[in-house]
Tab-separated table of C-alpha atoms in Angstrom:
chain	number	residue	atom	x	y	z
P	190	MET	CA	-17.364	224.697	130.627
P	191	ALA	CA	-14.775	227.175	131.877
P	192	ASN	CA	-14.851	226.563	135.594
P	193	ASN	CA	-11.198	227.428	136.260
P	194	GLY	CA	-10.792	225.019	139.129
P	195	TYR	CA	-14.216	224.844	140.696
P	196	ASN	CA	-17.886	225.201	139.946
P	197	THR	CA	-20.437	226.738	142.229
P	198	ALA	CA	-24.196	227.013	142.144
P	199	ALA	CA	-23.821	230.724	141.367
P	200	ARG	CA	-21.566	230.035	138.392
P	201	SER	CA	-23.955	227.400	137.134
P	202	ARG	CA	-26.883	229.833	137.316
P	203	ILE	CA	-24.911	232.612	135.602
P	204	LEU	CA	-23.894	230.280	132.779
P	205	GLY	CA	-27.471	229.010	132.507
P	206	PHE	CA	-28.767	232.563	132.149
P	207	LEU	CA	-26.194	233.313	129.446
P	208	LYS	CA	-27.075	230.162	127.508
P	209	GLU	CA	-30.817	230.884	127.752
P	210	ASN	CA	-30.172	234.368	126.338
P	211	LYS	CA	-27.510	233.478	123.770
P	212	ASP	CA	-29.425	235.207	120.968
P	213	ARG	CA	-28.838	238.642	122.515
P	214	THR	CA	-26.385	240.592	124.593
P	215	VAL	CA	-26.887	241.048	128.314
P	216	ASN	CA	-25.146	243.109	130.958
P	217	ALA	CA	-24.144	242.103	134.467
P	218	ASN	CA	-27.185	243.851	135.962
P	219	ASP	CA	-29.509	241.811	133.715
P	220	ILE	CA	-27.986	238.657	135.178
P	221	LEU	CA	-28.086	239.996	138.742
P	222	ASN	CA	-31.731	241.086	138.513
P	223	CYS	CA	-32.906	237.820	136.971
P	224	LEU	CA	-31.084	235.609	139.449
P	225	ASN	CA	-32.126	237.710	142.452
P	226	ASN	CA	-35.746	237.692	141.233
P	227	GLN	CA	-35.550	233.889	141.171
P	228	GLY	CA	-34.451	233.905	144.804
P	229	ASN	CA	-30.761	233.303	144.159
P	230	ASP	CA	-28.354	235.234	146.352
P	231	VAL	CA	-25.654	236.258	143.858
P	232	ASN	CA	-23.622	239.439	144.069
P	233	ILE	CA	-22.428	241.623	141.206
P	234	THR	CA	-18.744	240.959	141.950
P	235	THR	CA	-19.239	237.216	141.488
P	236	ILE	CA	-20.998	237.883	138.180
P	237	TYR	CA	-18.224	240.139	136.850
P	238	ARG	CA	-15.476	237.727	137.920
P	239	TYR	CA	-17.158	234.805	136.220
P	240	LEU	CA	-17.926	236.841	133.092
P	241	ASP	CA	-14.216	237.700	132.904
P	242	LYS	CA	-13.290	233.998	133.149
P	243	LEU	CA	-15.835	233.029	130.490
P	244	THR	CA	-14.604	235.827	128.225
P	245	GLU	CA	-11.015	234.689	128.714
P	246	SER	CA	-11.938	231.101	127.784
P	247	GLY	CA	-13.806	232.257	124.658
P	248	GLU	CA	-17.219	230.979	125.730
P	249	VAL	CA	-18.542	234.524	126.120
P	250	MET	CA	-17.935	237.543	123.913
P	251	LYS	CA	-17.579	240.912	125.579
P	252	TYR	CA	-18.645	243.993	123.665
P	253	ILE	CA	-18.484	247.596	124.699
P	254	ALA	CA	-22.017	248.941	124.352
P	255	GLU	CA	-22.716	251.456	121.606
P	256	ASN	CA	-22.346	254.468	123.879
P	257	GLY	CA	-19.095	253.130	125.341
P	258	THR	CA	-20.199	253.365	128.962
P	259	ARG	CA	-20.769	249.693	129.801
P	260	ALA	CA	-19.927	246.201	128.678
P	261	VAL	CA	-22.414	243.697	127.362
P	262	PHE	CA	-21.869	239.968	127.006
P	263	GLN	CA	-23.098	237.141	124.814
P	264	TYR	CA	-22.679	233.402	125.211
P	265	VAL	CA	-21.131	231.957	122.041
P	266	GLY	CA	-19.911	228.545	123.176
P	267	GLU	CA	-16.432	227.244	122.625
P	268	LYS	CA	-16.379	226.905	118.834
P	269	GLN	CA	-17.780	230.188	117.488
P	270	HIS	CA	-14.444	231.602	116.165
P	271	CYS	CA	-15.637	235.165	116.732
P	272	GLU	CA	-12.169	236.536	116.096
P	273	GLU	CA	-12.612	235.617	112.416
P	274	HIS	CA	-15.799	237.530	111.611
P	275	LEU	CA	-17.689	240.724	112.333
P	276	HIS	CA	-20.920	240.936	114.273
P	277	LEU	CA	-24.175	242.698	113.486
P	278	GLN	CA	-26.212	244.066	116.383
P	279	CYS	CA	-29.806	245.233	116.187
P	280	ILE	CA	-30.201	248.617	117.859
P	281	LYS	CA	-33.839	247.847	118.653
P	282	CYS	CA	-33.835	244.358	120.193
P	283	GLY	CA	-30.113	243.862	120.900
P	284	ALA	CA	-29.820	240.616	118.913
P	285	ILE	CA	-26.306	239.753	117.735
P	286	LEU	CA	-25.782	238.051	114.393
P	287	HIS	CA	-22.451	236.490	113.458
P	288	LEU	CA	-21.330	237.540	109.976
P	289	ASP	CA	-19.577	234.228	109.462
P	290	CYS	CA	-19.363	233.891	105.687
P	291	ASP	CA	-16.820	233.878	102.858
P	292	PHE	CA	-17.381	237.608	102.466
P	293	MET	CA	-15.226	238.255	105.539
P	294	GLU	CA	-12.034	237.104	103.838
P	295	GLU	CA	-12.810	239.256	100.795
P	296	ILE	CA	-13.523	242.404	102.805
P	297	SER	CA	-10.501	241.871	105.069
P	298	GLU	CA	-8.226	241.570	102.044
P	299	HIS	CA	-9.761	244.659	100.420
P	300	VAL	CA	-9.405	246.797	103.539
P	301	LEU	CA	-5.788	245.703	104.022
P	302	LYS	CA	-4.805	246.161	100.365
P	303	GLU	CA	-6.696	249.368	99.585
P	304	HIS	CA	-6.593	251.086	102.961
P	305	GLY	CA	-3.588	249.571	104.733
P	306	PHE	CA	-5.750	248.596	107.678
P	307	GLN	CA	-5.971	245.140	109.216
P	308	ILE	CA	-9.441	244.411	110.575
P	309	GLN	CA	-9.615	243.001	114.099
P	310	CYS	CA	-12.944	241.174	114.112
P	311	ARG	CA	-13.093	240.050	117.736
P	312	ASN	CA	-15.588	242.275	119.554
P	313	SER	CA	-16.304	244.252	116.361
P	314	ILE	CA	-19.922	245.240	115.819
P	315	ILE	CA	-21.800	246.860	112.963
P	316	TYR	CA	-25.045	248.393	114.202
P	317	GLY	CA	-28.344	248.285	112.322
P	318	ILE	CA	-31.853	246.868	112.481
P	319	CYS	CA	-32.524	243.119	112.169
P	320	SER	CA	-35.126	241.703	109.799
P	321	ASP	CA	-37.540	240.903	112.664
P	322	CYS	CA	-37.494	244.516	113.900
P	323	GLN	CA	-37.763	245.875	110.352
P	324	GLY	CA	-41.003	243.918	109.962
P	325	LYS	CA	-42.572	245.384	113.098
């Protein structure tokens, strides 16, 4: 765990929330509201500081939300290698899927060769609708 020198109860609760919601993105207010509703006195500054540390360590991915006005976060653990693949995000439920397959190398080579553009996968999202939401 990225504790950067010390661990507090607040950090532990923030990380716990992220792990419990690792199948979707959350914003800092989601964390604040949940923890405050559980009777935990955590402030938004503490949440943002810890999210920055977790993002820096690679345990959390930070994405700029579709409209570009706020950041959302997702717990990925320490071994996800998100810089090597794109991400798919459902516009209905917010679920993030990791497009971690051999296809990524093929598409990266094609885009570089045919278009002269090197794909930067970290924090890259393709928006659509997941299979669960399509079935609803």
